Short mmCIF file of C-alpha atoms in Angstrom, two decimals:
data_model
loop_
_atom_site.label_atom_id
_atom_site.label_comp_id
_atom_site.label_asym_id
_atom_site.label_seq_id
_atom_site.Cartn_x
_atom_site.Cartn_y
_atom_site.Cartn_z
CA MET A 23 -0.02 -0.04 0.02
CA GLU A 24 0.97 3.25 -1.01
CA VAL A 25 2.31 5.54 2.08
CA LYS A 26 0.15 9.02 1.78
CA SER A 27 1.08 10.31 5.42
CA GLN A 28 2.42 13.11 4.79
CA GLN A 29 -0.61 14.31 2.75
CA TYR A 30 -2.63 14.02 5.83
CA PRO A 31 -3.81 17.79 6.29
CA GLU A 32 -4.80 17.65 2.51
CA LEU A 33 -6.68 14.21 2.87
CA ALA A 34 -8.64 15.15 5.99
CA ARG A 35 -9.79 18.45 4.31
CA LYS A 36 -10.64 16.89 1.05
CA ILE A 37 -12.89 14.28 2.95
CA LEU A 38 -14.38 16.96 4.95
CA ARG A 39 -15.62 18.50 1.59
CA GLN A 40 -16.31 16.09 -0.18
CA THR A 41 -17.61 13.39 1.64
CA PRO A 42 -18.86 15.24 4.64
CA GLN A 43 -21.12 12.27 5.19
CA VAL A 44 -17.88 10.19 6.59
CA ARG A 45 -17.98 11.88 9.59
CA GLU A 46 -21.62 11.17 10.49
CA ALA A 47 -21.19 7.23 9.26
CA VAL A 48 -17.36 7.07 11.08
CA THR A 49 -18.52 8.93 14.36
CA ARG A 50 -21.70 6.67 14.72
CA ALA A 51 -20.07 3.67 14.66
CA ALA A 52 -17.08 4.49 16.70
CA LEU A 53 -19.20 5.90 19.37
CA HIS A 54 -21.61 2.69 19.30
CA PHE A 55 -18.23 0.75 19.88
CA ASP A 56 -17.24 2.93 22.37
CA HIS A 57 -20.06 2.49 24.45
CA ASN A 58 -20.22 -1.25 23.70
CA ARG A 59 -16.52 -1.10 25.64
CA GLN A 60 -17.33 1.06 28.13
CA THR A 61 -20.61 -1.70 29.40
CA ALA A 62 -18.17 -4.38 28.75
CA TYR A 63 -15.13 -3.18 31.09
CA ALA A 64 -17.57 -2.48 34.02
CA GLU A 65 -18.70 -5.82 34.33
CA ILE A 66 -14.46 -6.66 34.87
CA ASP A 67 -11.83 -5.40 37.01
CA ALA A 68 -10.85 -3.75 34.04
CA ALA A 69 -7.90 -1.65 35.55
CA PHE A 70 -6.14 -4.83 36.61
CA TRP A 71 -7.16 -6.51 33.38
CA ARG A 72 -5.10 -4.36 31.87
CA GLN A 73 -2.23 -3.66 33.71
CA TRP A 74 -2.02 -7.79 33.84
CA ALA A 75 -2.29 -7.62 29.82
CA GLU A 76 0.68 -4.95 29.85
CA ALA A 77 2.89 -6.57 31.97
CA VAL A 78 2.27 -10.07 30.04
CA LYS A 79 3.07 -8.49 26.69
CA ASN A 80 5.78 -6.69 27.98
CA HIS A 81 7.34 -10.02 29.46
CA VAL A 82 6.97 -11.30 26.10
CA LEU A 83 8.73 -8.34 24.32
CA THR A 84 11.53 -8.71 26.41
CA HIS A 85 12.05 -12.28 25.71
CA LEU A 86 11.11 -12.22 22.27
CA ASP A 87 14.04 -14.54 21.22
CA HIS A 88 12.83 -17.21 23.56
CA TYR A 89 9.39 -17.52 22.86
CA LEU A 90 9.79 -17.03 18.79
CA GLU A 91 12.51 -20.26 19.12
CA LEU A 92 9.65 -22.03 21.08
CA ALA A 93 6.78 -21.23 18.69
CA GLU A 94 8.54 -22.14 15.99
CA GLN A 95 9.55 -25.70 17.73
CA ARG A 96 6.58 -26.38 18.81
CA LEU A 97 4.57 -25.77 15.18
CA ALA A 98 7.49 -27.77 13.52
CA ALA A 99 6.09 -30.26 15.96
CA ARG A 100 2.56 -30.01 14.79
CA GLY A 101 3.56 -30.28 11.34
CA VAL A 102 3.33 -26.71 10.24
CA ARG A 103 5.87 -25.04 7.74
CA VAL A 104 7.35 -21.96 9.55
CA HIS A 105 9.05 -19.45 7.55
CA TRP A 106 10.55 -16.23 8.45
CA ALA A 107 10.22 -12.88 6.82
CA GLU A 108 12.44 -9.67 7.58
CA THR A 109 10.28 -7.63 4.77
CA ALA A 110 7.58 -7.65 3.17
CA GLU A 111 9.21 -8.90 -0.10
CA ASP A 112 10.34 -11.68 1.91
CA ALA A 113 7.04 -12.35 2.84
CA ARG A 114 5.53 -12.03 -0.52
CA ARG A 115 8.35 -13.99 -2.13
CA VAL A 116 7.06 -16.90 0.37
CA LEU A 117 3.61 -16.49 -0.90
CA ARG A 118 4.53 -16.61 -4.42
CA GLU A 119 6.49 -19.75 -4.17
CA LEU A 120 3.58 -21.90 -2.63
CA VAL A 121 1.12 -20.40 -5.57
CA ARG A 122 3.42 -21.65 -7.47
CA ALA A 123 4.35 -25.02 -6.28
CA HIS A 124 0.88 -25.72 -5.44
CA GLY A 125 -0.80 -24.03 -9.10
CA VAL A 126 -3.05 -21.77 -6.87
CA LYS A 127 -5.44 -19.93 -9.16
CA ARG A 128 -8.18 -18.32 -6.29
CA ALA A 129 -7.65 -17.88 -2.69
CA VAL A 130 -9.62 -16.67 -0.05
CA LYS A 131 -8.73 -13.99 2.89
CA ALA A 132 -9.95 -13.51 6.24
CA LYS A 133 -9.45 -9.50 7.65
CA SER A 134 -6.04 -9.21 8.53
CA MET A 135 -4.34 -5.57 8.87
CA LEU A 136 -1.06 -7.51 8.19
CA SER A 137 -1.95 -8.53 4.77
CA GLU A 138 -2.28 -5.21 4.21
CA GLU A 139 1.22 -3.91 5.45
CA LEU A 140 2.76 -6.17 3.37
CA GLY A 141 0.32 -5.76 0.20
CA VAL A 142 -0.91 -9.41 0.19
CA ASN A 143 -3.76 -8.71 -2.39
CA PRO A 144 -2.09 -6.92 -5.27
CA ALA A 145 1.11 -9.75 -4.64
CA LEU A 146 -1.56 -12.64 -5.31
CA GLU A 147 -3.31 -10.59 -7.90
CA ALA A 148 -0.15 -9.99 -10.10
CA LEU A 149 0.32 -13.74 -10.28
CA GLY A 150 -3.02 -14.29 -12.02
CA VAL A 151 -4.87 -15.31 -8.36
CA GLU A 152 -7.98 -14.15 -7.99
CA VAL A 153 -8.35 -13.25 -4.34
CA PHE A 154 -11.64 -12.59 -2.24
CA GLU A 155 -11.68 -10.81 0.52
CA THR A 156 -14.50 -13.01 3.18
CA ASP A 157 -15.24 -10.75 6.04
CA LEU A 158 -18.39 -8.76 4.98
CA GLY A 159 -16.65 -5.33 5.69
CA GLU A 160 -13.23 -6.15 3.49
CA TYR A 161 -15.74 -7.40 0.50
CA ILE A 162 -17.87 -4.39 0.44
CA ILE A 163 -14.36 -2.08 0.40
CA GLN A 164 -12.72 -4.78 -1.77
CA LEU A 165 -15.34 -3.91 -4.47
CA ALA A 166 -15.32 -0.28 -3.74
CA GLY A 167 -10.79 -0.48 -4.38
CA GLU A 168 -10.45 1.01 -1.03
CA PRO A 169 -8.20 0.48 1.93
CA PRO A 170 -9.92 -0.28 5.25
CA SER A 171 -10.83 2.99 7.26
CA HIS A 172 -11.17 1.64 10.80
CA ILE A 173 -8.93 -1.90 12.11
CA VAL A 174 -12.25 -3.42 13.57
CA GLY A 175 -14.44 -2.14 11.21
CA PRO A 176 -13.34 -1.52 7.82
CA ALA A 177 -16.16 -0.53 5.89
CA ILE A 178 -17.77 1.96 8.87
CA HIS A 179 -17.00 5.31 6.45
CA ARG A 180 -19.79 3.80 4.56
CA ASN A 181 -23.64 4.49 4.84
CA LEU A 182 -26.33 1.99 3.55
CA GLU A 183 -27.14 3.96 0.86
CA GLU A 184 -23.50 3.76 -0.75
CA ILE A 185 -23.52 -0.03 -0.38
CA ARG A 186 -26.58 -0.50 -2.12
CA ARG A 187 -25.35 1.49 -4.80
CA LEU A 188 -21.84 -0.66 -4.69
CA PHE A 189 -23.75 -3.78 -4.66
CA HIS A 190 -25.86 -3.07 -7.43
CA GLU A 191 -23.11 -1.56 -10.00
CA ARG A 192 -20.58 -4.69 -9.05
CA LEU A 193 -23.28 -7.58 -8.12
CA GLY A 194 -26.53 -6.62 -9.89
CA THR A 195 -28.69 -6.32 -6.61
CA PRO A 196 -31.60 -3.83 -6.37
CA LEU A 197 -31.00 -0.81 -5.53
CA ASP A 198 -33.19 -0.85 -2.38
CA ALA A 199 -32.33 -4.28 -1.46
CA GLU A 200 -32.39 -5.01 2.22
CA PRO A 201 -29.21 -5.13 4.18
CA ASP A 202 -30.37 -8.90 4.62
CA ALA A 203 -30.75 -9.20 0.80
CA LEU A 204 -27.12 -7.21 0.51
CA ALA A 205 -25.70 -10.12 3.02
CA ARG A 206 -27.10 -13.22 1.07
CA GLU A 207 -25.45 -12.19 -2.14
CA ALA A 208 -22.25 -11.52 -0.87
CA ARG A 209 -22.41 -15.15 0.92
CA ARG A 210 -23.73 -16.86 -2.03
CA VAL A 211 -20.19 -15.23 -3.94
CA LEU A 212 -18.27 -16.39 -1.41
CA ARG A 213 -19.71 -19.91 -0.44
CA GLU A 214 -18.42 -20.46 -3.92
CA ALA A 215 -15.51 -18.65 -3.65
CA PHE A 216 -14.60 -21.11 -0.44
CA LEU A 217 -15.62 -23.96 -2.19
CA SER A 218 -12.77 -23.18 -5.11
CA ALA A 219 -10.11 -21.56 -3.78
CA GLU A 220 -6.87 -23.85 -3.35
CA MET A 221 -5.41 -21.45 -0.58
CA GLY A 222 -6.43 -19.62 2.21
CA VAL A 223 -4.46 -16.83 4.09
CA SER A 224 -4.97 -15.29 7.13
CA GLY A 225 -3.42 -12.92 10.24
CA ALA A 226 -3.22 -14.24 13.86
CA ASN A 227 -4.90 -12.56 16.56
CA PHE A 228 -2.18 -14.17 18.67
CA LEU A 229 0.11 -16.94 18.53
CA VAL A 230 0.96 -19.16 21.60
CA ALA A 231 4.72 -20.03 22.27
CA GLU A 232 3.98 -23.09 24.27
CA THR A 233 1.95 -24.92 22.45
CA GLY A 234 2.35 -23.69 18.83
CA THR A 235 -1.31 -22.57 18.83
CA ILE A 236 -2.79 -19.77 16.09
CA ALA A 237 -5.89 -18.01 17.42
CA LEU A 238 -7.92 -16.09 15.37
CA ILE A 239 -11.01 -13.83 16.53
CA GLU A 240 -14.03 -13.15 14.45
CA ASN A 241 -17.88 -12.66 14.32
CA GLU A 242 -19.17 -14.16 10.59
CA GLY A 243 -17.69 -17.40 10.96
CA ASN A 244 -15.41 -16.49 7.72
CA ILE A 245 -12.02 -17.08 9.00
CA ARG A 246 -13.01 -20.72 10.10
CA LEU A 247 -13.89 -21.44 6.42
CA THR A 248 -10.63 -19.43 5.03
CA THR A 249 -8.90 -21.55 7.31
CA SER A 250 -9.92 -24.98 6.60
CA LEU A 251 -11.70 -25.70 3.52
CA PRO A 252 -8.76 -24.70 1.15
CA LYS A 253 -5.59 -27.30 0.42
CA VAL A 254 -3.10 -24.87 1.98
CA HIS A 255 -3.64 -21.99 4.99
CA VAL A 256 -1.05 -19.71 5.52
CA ALA A 257 -0.78 -17.41 8.56
CA LEU A 258 1.04 -14.36 8.50
CA VAL A 259 1.83 -13.51 12.32
CA GLY A 260 3.61 -9.88 13.43
CA ILE A 261 6.56 -11.37 15.59
CA GLU A 262 4.44 -8.66 18.07
CA LYS A 263 1.57 -11.55 18.57
CA LEU A 264 3.04 -14.12 20.82
CA LEU A 265 2.00 -15.03 23.89
CA PRO A 266 3.20 -17.23 26.66
CA SER A 267 0.87 -19.67 27.22
CA LEU A 268 -2.89 -20.80 26.83
CA ALA A 269 -3.60 -19.43 30.08
CA ASP A 270 -2.50 -16.22 28.95
CA LEU A 271 -4.94 -16.69 25.52
CA ALA A 272 -7.71 -17.47 27.40
CA VAL A 273 -7.27 -13.94 29.12
CA PHE A 274 -6.42 -11.74 26.02
CA LEU A 275 -9.42 -13.33 24.07
CA GLN A 276 -11.84 -11.79 26.37
CA LEU A 277 -10.13 -8.17 26.82
CA THR A 278 -9.48 -7.99 23.24
CA ALA A 279 -13.48 -8.55 22.30
CA ARG A 280 -14.28 -6.18 25.33
CA ALA A 281 -12.25 -3.63 24.04
CA ALA A 282 -12.99 -4.21 20.21
CA THR A 283 -16.48 -4.34 20.32
CA GLY A 284 -18.35 -4.50 23.68
CA GLN A 285 -18.53 -8.54 23.54
CA ARG A 286 -17.15 -10.47 26.24
CA ILE A 287 -15.63 -13.10 23.88
CA GLY A 288 -15.76 -13.21 19.92
CA THR A 289 -18.23 -15.13 18.51
CA PHE A 290 -15.87 -17.08 16.83
CA VAL A 291 -12.62 -18.39 17.87
CA SER A 292 -10.36 -20.47 15.74
CA LEU A 293 -7.53 -22.58 17.35
CA ILE A 294 -5.47 -23.76 14.57
CA GLN A 295 -2.44 -26.29 15.58
CA GLY A 296 -1.64 -27.74 12.44
CA PRO A 297 -2.99 -29.45 9.37
CA ARG A 298 -5.26 -32.24 9.65
CA THR A 299 -4.32 -35.85 10.46
CA GLU A 300 -5.11 -38.85 9.19
CA ALA A 301 -7.92 -39.16 11.33
CA GLU A 302 -9.42 -35.59 10.28
CA PRO A 303 -12.23 -35.17 7.98
CA ASP A 304 -11.66 -31.27 7.79
CA GLY A 305 -8.98 -29.35 7.54
CA PRO A 306 -6.00 -27.70 5.24
CA GLU A 307 -3.20 -30.58 4.26
CA GLU A 308 -0.66 -27.60 4.68
CA VAL A 309 -0.23 -24.94 7.29
CA HIS A 310 2.35 -22.44 6.46
CA VAL A 311 3.35 -20.02 9.35
CA VAL A 312 5.26 -16.60 7.89
CA LEU A 313 6.43 -14.92 10.86
CA VAL A 314 7.01 -10.96 9.89
CA ASP A 315 9.44 -8.52 11.18
CA ASN A 316 9.14 -5.70 8.74
CA GLY A 317 10.69 -3.07 10.81
CA ARG A 318 9.14 -4.94 14.44
CA SER A 319 12.54 -5.64 15.69
CA ALA A 320 14.18 -2.33 15.05
CA LEU A 321 10.96 -0.79 16.76
CA LEU A 322 11.78 -3.23 19.71
CA ALA A 323 14.95 -1.89 19.94
CA ASP A 324 14.25 1.83 20.41
CA PRO A 325 14.45 2.61 23.98
CA GLU A 326 10.97 4.89 23.95
CA ALA A 327 8.82 3.82 20.53
CA TRP A 328 8.84 -0.25 21.42
CA GLU A 329 5.62 0.23 23.96
CA VAL A 330 3.56 0.42 20.89
CA LEU A 331 4.34 -3.34 19.81
CA ARG A 332 2.07 -4.12 22.76
CA CYS A 333 -0.68 -3.30 20.42
CA VAL A 334 -3.54 -6.23 20.03
CA ARG A 335 -5.49 -4.14 16.97
CA CYS A 336 -8.74 -3.75 18.87
CA GLY A 337 -9.61 -0.48 17.19
CA ALA A 338 -10.58 1.45 20.88
CA CYS A 339 -8.51 4.03 20.73
CA LEU A 340 -9.57 4.82 17.20
CA ASN A 341 -13.41 4.65 18.66
CA ALA A 342 -12.20 7.24 20.92
CA CYS A 343 -10.28 9.51 20.00
CA PRO A 344 -12.48 12.80 18.79
CA VAL A 345 -9.76 13.51 15.90
CA TYR A 346 -10.21 10.08 13.94
CA ARG A 347 -14.07 10.39 14.32
CA GLN A 348 -13.75 13.56 12.07
CA THR A 349 -12.44 11.78 8.85
CA GLY A 350 -12.02 7.71 9.71
CA GLY A 351 -8.59 6.10 8.75
CA HIS A 352 -8.33 6.86 4.94
CA ALA A 353 -7.06 10.28 5.95
CA TYR A 354 -3.97 8.77 7.69
CA GLY A 355 -2.61 7.67 4.74
CA TRP A 356 -1.38 4.34 5.78
CA VAL A 357 -2.83 0.91 6.91
CA TYR A 358 -2.72 1.53 10.72
CA SER A 359 -4.76 5.19 11.29
CA GLY A 360 -6.03 6.86 14.37
CA PRO A 361 -3.87 7.35 17.55
CA ILE A 362 -2.06 3.79 17.24
CA GLY A 363 -1.37 4.42 13.56
CA ALA A 364 0.09 8.34 14.59
CA VAL A 365 2.58 6.16 16.65
CA LEU A 366 2.72 2.84 15.09
CA ASP A 367 3.48 4.47 11.29
CA PRO A 368 6.60 6.36 12.23
CA GLY A 369 8.43 3.15 14.52
CA LEU A 370 7.92 1.22 11.15
CA LEU A 371 8.10 3.44 8.12
CA GLY A 372 10.35 6.35 9.65
CA LEU A 373 9.23 9.30 11.31
CA GLU A 374 10.52 11.33 7.48
CA ALA A 375 7.83 9.46 5.78
CA THR A 376 5.18 9.64 8.13
CA LEU A 377 5.00 13.41 9.51
CA PRO A 378 2.27 14.84 10.09
CA LEU A 379 0.59 11.91 12.20
CA PRO A 380 2.07 12.61 15.47
CA PHE A 381 0.46 15.80 15.38
CA ALA A 382 -2.85 14.86 14.34
CA SER A 383 -3.69 14.78 18.11
CA SER A 384 -5.65 16.54 20.56
CA LEU A 385 -3.35 14.58 23.47
CA CYS A 386 -6.39 14.51 25.40
CA GLY A 387 -5.62 10.92 26.72
CA ALA A 388 -8.72 8.90 25.87
CA CYS A 389 -6.45 6.63 23.92
CA PHE A 390 -4.55 5.59 26.57
CA GLU A 391 -7.94 4.87 28.95
CA VAL A 392 -9.10 2.43 26.91
CA CYS A 393 -6.43 1.02 25.57
CA PRO A 394 -6.42 -2.87 26.98
CA VAL A 395 -2.63 -3.08 27.14
CA ARG A 396 -2.18 0.65 28.30
CA ILE A 397 0.13 2.04 25.37
CA PRO A 398 1.06 5.34 26.55
CA ILE A 399 -0.08 6.73 23.17
CA PRO A 400 0.07 10.11 24.19
CA LYS A 401 3.83 10.22 25.77
CA LEU A 402 4.52 8.35 22.32
CA LEU A 403 3.05 11.36 20.53
CA VAL A 404 4.88 13.62 22.51
CA THR A 405 8.28 11.31 22.05
CA TRP A 406 7.80 11.35 18.21
CA ARG A 407 6.94 15.35 18.18
CA GLN A 408 9.62 16.12 19.88
CA ARG A 409 11.90 14.09 17.54
CA ALA A 410 10.15 16.18 14.59
CA VAL A 411 11.47 19.29 16.07
CA ALA A 412 14.81 17.89 16.83
CA ALA A 413 15.46 16.73 13.59
CA GLY A 414 14.16 19.96 12.00
CA LEU A 415 11.13 17.95 10.08
CA ALA A 416 8.28 19.88 12.04
CA SER A 417 6.34 23.11 10.76
CA ARG A 418 8.55 25.86 10.78
CA PRO A 419 5.85 28.62 11.21
CA GLU A 420 4.46 26.20 13.75
CA ALA A 421 7.57 26.16 15.78
CA GLY A 422 7.95 29.50 15.37
CA ALA A 423 4.53 30.49 16.87
CA VAL A 424 5.50 27.87 19.93
CA ARG A 425 8.29 29.43 20.86
CA ALA A 426 7.18 32.99 20.75
CA TYR A 427 4.42 31.80 22.50
CA ALA A 428 6.91 30.30 25.42
CA GLU A 429 8.82 33.71 25.51
CA VAL A 430 5.75 35.80 26.38
CA MET A 431 4.52 33.20 28.45
CA THR A 432 7.62 32.84 30.75
CA ARG A 433 8.53 36.60 31.15
CA PRO A 434 5.98 38.90 33.22
CA GLU A 435 6.86 41.57 31.55
CA LEU A 436 6.29 40.70 28.21
CA TYR A 437 3.09 38.71 29.17
CA ARG A 438 2.10 42.23 30.70
CA LEU A 439 2.43 43.88 27.49
CA PHE A 440 0.84 41.27 25.31
CA SER A 441 -2.06 41.16 27.14
CA LYS A 442 -2.44 45.43 26.96
CA ALA A 443 -1.54 45.21 23.54
CA LEU A 444 -4.64 42.82 22.32
CA ARG A 445 -7.21 44.79 24.67
CA VAL A 446 -6.06 47.97 23.05
CA PHE A 447 -5.88 46.05 19.37
CA PRO A 448 -8.42 43.11 19.30
CA GLY A 449 -8.88 42.99 15.70
CA ALA A 450 -5.08 41.04 15.98
CA LEU A 451 -7.18 38.00 17.47
CA GLU A 452 -10.41 38.77 14.95
CA HIS A 453 -7.55 38.44 12.00
CA PRO A 454 -4.72 36.45 12.73
CA VAL A 455 -1.37 36.36 10.90
CA LEU A 456 0.29 33.32 12.31
CA PRO A 457 -0.68 30.32 10.05
CA VAL A 458 -0.93 28.03 13.11
CA VAL A 459 -3.83 30.34 14.45
CA ARG A 460 -5.51 30.73 11.56
CA ALA A 461 -5.99 27.19 11.22
CA TRP A 462 -7.19 27.16 14.53
CA ARG A 463 -9.33 30.05 14.30
CA ALA A 464 -11.10 28.20 10.75
CA GLY A 465 -14.63 27.18 12.12
CA ARG A 466 -14.22 29.15 15.44
CA SER A 467 -15.70 32.49 16.01
CA GLY A 468 -13.52 35.34 16.77
CA LEU A 469 -11.94 35.85 20.64
CA LYS A 470 -12.51 38.95 22.28
CA PRO A 471 -10.52 40.33 25.31
CA SER A 472 -11.74 41.18 28.36
CA PRO A 473 -11.46 44.56 29.15
CA LYS A 474 -9.16 44.19 31.75
CA SER A 475 -6.85 41.44 32.73
CA PHE A 476 -7.62 38.50 35.74
CA ARG A 477 -4.58 40.46 37.51
CA GLU A 478 -6.29 44.04 37.13
CA LEU A 479 -10.14 42.28 38.15
CA TRP A 480 -7.85 40.72 41.10
CA GLU A 481 -6.43 44.05 42.92
CA GLU A 482 -9.87 46.01 42.19
CA GLY A 483 -11.49 42.86 44.57
CA ALA A 484 -13.84 41.98 41.07
CA VAL A 485 -12.80 38.47 41.64
#
């Protein structure tokens, strides 16, 4: 997927101007998810669960070499073929070799953000493979030729009328078709794909090291079919997705579902431990696990930014973010959007390629309050901002304005002088000349300074 993060301001303005319905659709869906999360968190000691999950993920990440080797051993013992991919191209090479070895013409795919990061669909299509996204939301945006807008709800930016028109144009359904009819048509197409595909591609919510178990959470049953009907199953797994034990998995399954959609647990949970045996009638003949680095090792070595690797891709921070809700995910210009994207993307792609994402936040802290693994997103946003300023990558007018503001606010005489000047010339606030203030003023009414300062009112005894 092409990286367009540097275009964030232009993309955000374009979405707000040309597709204003996106704000309404995303806000409605995100707030619904967030309300459900609040209800689900209230049923448990959420603070304790989150602290426990943070500790488990920290333990795994600080002993990652041990758990990766253990997972490889357990997977191999169960007949799974393990591949290591240092880069996205390495992962695509593994897929190409498997496609050619098995003569794959059709592939069904389960929802996977890592597959978006690796560019799996274009790579398969370049080999002549017909790829079907099988999650309904993913299938909708595949028909539309779009990337996901949300980690959990990839099509939340589209309303019912848009989906009706899309299905009418691509699948011939009536323009007034009800949602159930649209879902039936999607199932009809995908059912035939499930039965004819030679390869199933999935991600992994978790990989349990002690047992070599791939864990997948879903609500539609499509992942179960993707990983069991085709003869070959390929699971793309980021190296940060490991958990030590099945006991840990039991809690993470519940915590992730609660954070993502407010469910106590996903409707379907698949635990895959290898290809089918001779005694089993169902399941793939081959299971391949591709352990993907693609910048994660370098990020893990970063003494400040590594904590973002605790992310379980639940999307809770997106739902809580007032900035994300204005535009949805496409404005962020890459796979991972919202608050988590603003700190993960610089770690994986580099700060220069992803500015100004760390600045696309109000630093309200809502993202940290909902994160099931307590990633300190506001702190990491400030870290990336400080690095941008230190590297001379931040906006020069904005940096100059902040320096001037700091000078005024830390010198009482200057502060009093400017306060008086603003009361004498209030038009300076009505028609600001500094670019950073002009952007802040857009859509807001003008500021009107008080006739007297707080200090003057205090000395007069008025306050």
